[in-house]
Amino acid sequence: MTFYIKPPGGNISLSSLYKDAETRLLFLCQLEQCWGDMEEVQRILSQHPNIAANSDCLIEGSHKDRSSHYVLRLACLGNGQFQSFLMEAESQFFEYRLYLGEKAAVKSTVLILLRHVKYALIHLKLASPYHELLLQIKEASSEVLAADMLDCGKGTVCSHQIKVPWILAENLVKGRHVIVTRGKAEVQCEHLMLLLCSVFRKTLEYGIRQLSESDEEESFFYDPRMVQVKRSLCKLFRMQYRGGGYHISLAHRILRHQEIESQVQYFPLCMQSLHRTLVKNNRLRHHARFRYTLFLKDIGVPWQENVAFWEHYYSKPHSGAAAGCCHTWKGNDGHRYTYGIRHLYGMEGGKKNYTSHSCSALQEMKPQPQEPGGCPFTSQAIEDIIHLTPHLHDIPHIHQAIAKEMRIGRPNYACKMLLGYTKLMYSESGGRHKQEIGTGNCCNGNGGQKKDGNSKSTYISGPANGSKETDKGCSSQDLPTTTLRVITMKSAWESQNLQGGGDDGGGDPPGGNSHSDVPGEDGSHSSSSCCCHGCGTVCKIFLKYTIGRSLQLTFYVLDIATDLGVAYTDYVKGDIIFASITLGLVFAPGLLFALFAFTQVLMSHTGILACIKAPLWLIGFPFLPLWPIFRDLHQIYHGMMALFPANRKYHLDFLNKPSRAYLLKFLEAFVEAAPQILLRLYKITLRKQEMPFSKLGPLEIVQVSFSLVTLANKLISTQQKTITTQQIINGDIDNSERFKLPCLVQLLGFLWWSTFLVARFEVMAVFAGSLKWWIFVVIGVHVVLVFLFQTLGLRKHGLQRIFIYLFSAFVFIFAYIQFNMQARIKVTVWLSYTVYSILVLLENSVMLVVWYFAQEVATANYPEEDQLAFASHRQLLIYIHYGVFSFSMLMMVLTFWCAPNLRQNKVEDDEEEMKAIRVS
């Protein structure tokens, strides 16, 4: 068996590379779900033709096997959950290979391990911890060969034993299978396979750590092709691992606390037991409450509903000592319970997003006095299980089948059968199905199962939200050996929504199909946070892709058109300088984008290809402002076509594709619109410096208004997305408008930013009009301070990263967005905006004071009546500034008050994504 110590080599096409990695990831997800049941593991390929069709990448030791493994290693970097899953699933895959190969596999594994370790120590550049680990493995492998341990039979107890560093036998030490003396674990022949599994896991752990600190990771994240692969694999992992890989249409996207009681009958028996105890005593002990809260979280109960659920029971009187808890919801206990629930949702403390207990973890729990145990099929007698399932009392052969599975030690199969028959009984009202069950006919039923191994607990949906698919042709006698469909509520709550792709952009895999996160043809889901939640699919598509995209296109075109009109007016009036600057700002975003694309082409390609593509970007930059126009027109067309159900999926897949047009629009807002506003207001103040803004032209008002709307709209759009340097660079941000915020909150946010920008630009314009070049000193100091703050503590300062940070520091002159800040500022979201607003207010106040006294000195020689008029006008501008700024702060408070969980659910993923960024 290969330990993947030696990195792969050779050439492979990008589509084949992704396809192999995708197949391997799908296989590992299935393996992890059914681990613990070797019969189920052996049926994975027969049950999943898509995996079997490309199973070459699973052949041990093949080139595809090693390349697909290393691609998954690279893809999991920076994602803690993906990394933990990969280590666990690959270790299980290794153990499964040993299980199939038996004695011959063990012998060849040790020989291959020794050979690859020697190669790595000689030819590879290794970090010190990894080098020391491989030296220990080399010594241990040599001792295994010298001790003739490979000649013993499987599971044989003999006198052969070796002493290895305990870190190589960590699993054996944890399970108390070996004796540890002075840091050395004594391993006998019967534990040789477990030792190899432990060594594999340790080499994988250190190998991932080595990879994260090497240059290969930087080149991986820098190559736009591999970034696409990483993004697609991460999205596939989220869909398969978190959601179980199955998608069903539900009538409701979330589970309210009032609805839990009606759905308890579909819960796994372990959770039913906890619920019955809670209903009986109105209390649960700490660990039981912890398990049940996580289960409710994973089946789609929001944290507010979870709080309401526990408040309902803990506000009632407890039933004495039997309840195990005398606390009530009133007073400080309620705040403590609320904090604990929010902590489990990753909203408090270390922001760790906890998941529910796995079946294997529940099965290992021992029942404690006055506290329910873990899995009833392992902790309770068969007679007790019969009493816990009164709805099956009239079906004795089902109890017999469940009892048989419990006696032979297969609790997972017992749970599968119980959940399957429970689902079948309640799938439709009436007694027809119950009669069919009694006669053993279940051809119309929908089976359900609880995941094996380390998988998450599953939940069978009820009649209100049942799956349309059926398992045909199965009888009660065949059910224990029949594959039952896994239906997880978590998949139902997380999949198929109108909010766009995931954290990684949701792009299409290279050479593969996209996984659309838009409403399906049945229209059974919608954005829960948008005011159009009650609308049908056609209505939502029309509002989002037709109306929304048309408005964006209109504002974008009018913004550029008014800028060109103002530049032409200045040129006609003989103001060549302002006309040139205005016209230059129109093409500045395209020029910056072209320069970036130029460097990307030179770094990603060599030879004649680079010589052809690179100059084309520089030559074509004047036409880049037309790109968003054509893209919006294309999306409007696909949005209109998606209104018809015939080819809806095709058009929705296109609409959700990310595009670098977002980067161009992002640059247009902050490189063109913001400077245009400041430039035009500055020119207006120059007409009469003693009374700024007293003379305004109609075209200038229109130009400033459209630029202001463009900038404020982009701030709100960006605020609803996860913005990091690498996503901006690679165009990984979905260009669609997402209804992540309710429409009312979006309106409040627009008023907040538009008034904030009015106050900010007013102060900067009057200050520049009075003190000329001093405005560049203020801007320079601002940029330097923000730049130093961003780069503080970074180990690597590549040239491209420095330019990105300088640009983001320039953006912060006008507004604050969580751009490169989210992993550095680990505070509540609203606090960072509040601190920024206070600092801007102080900066504005200083500029206003300096401007006021400078103007007072400049107008000292004017007649007294004029001085009074000028002073009155200056005071009016000051009142306007503080009034507008105060209104913007009120809108900010209302925005966060109406959306208290803004981006809260993305904190952990954003931090992991930020850790993964490596830009040379």
PDB file of C-alpha atoms in Angstrom, residues 23 29 108 213 333-334 343 350 469 494 508 569 682 738-739 756 759 770 796 816 849 905:
ATOM      1  CA  THR A  23     -14.214  10.753  -8.213  1.00  0.00           C
ATOM      2  CA  CYS A  29     -17.455  10.543   1.176  1.00  0.00           C
ATOM      3  CA  SER A 108       4.333  -5.333   0.524  1.00  0.00           C
ATOM      4  CA  GLU A 213       4.660  25.445   4.400  1.00  0.00           C
ATOM      5  CA  ASP A 333     -29.607  31.027  33.647  1.00  0.00           C
ATOM      6  CA  GLY A 334     -31.537  32.044  30.538  1.00  0.00           C
ATOM      7  CA  HIS A 343     -21.618  29.018  21.078  1.00  0.00           C
ATOM      8  CA  GLY A 350     -13.888  30.688  19.586  1.00  0.00           C
ATOM      9  CA  GLU A 469     -38.227   8.975  -4.987  1.00  0.00           C
ATOM     10  CA  GLU A 494     -28.395  23.944   3.049  1.00  0.00           C
ATOM     11  CA  ASP A 508     -18.119  25.233 -12.471  1.00  0.00           C
ATOM     12  CA  THR A 569     -18.537  69.885 -21.503  1.00  0.00           C
ATOM     13  CA  TYR A 682     -13.698  69.888  -6.013  1.00  0.00           C
ATOM     14  CA  ARG A 738     -27.803  37.715  -3.801  1.00  0.00           C
ATOM     15  CA  PHE A 739     -30.771  38.238  -1.540  1.00  0.00           C
ATOM     16  CA  PHE A 756     -22.121  58.536   4.700  1.00  0.00           C
ATOM     17  CA  ALA A 759     -20.766  63.698   4.262  1.00  0.00           C
ATOM     18  CA  SER A 770      -9.405  75.706   0.213  1.00  0.00           C
ATOM     19  CA  LYS A 796       5.531  37.239   3.352  1.00  0.00           C
ATOM     20  CA  TYR A 816     -14.989  50.481   4.920  1.00  0.00           C
ATOM     21  CA  VAL A 849     -12.033  72.981  11.576  1.00  0.00           C
ATOM     22  CA  ASN A 905     -22.592  32.180   9.751  1.00  0.00           C
TER      23      ASN A 905
END
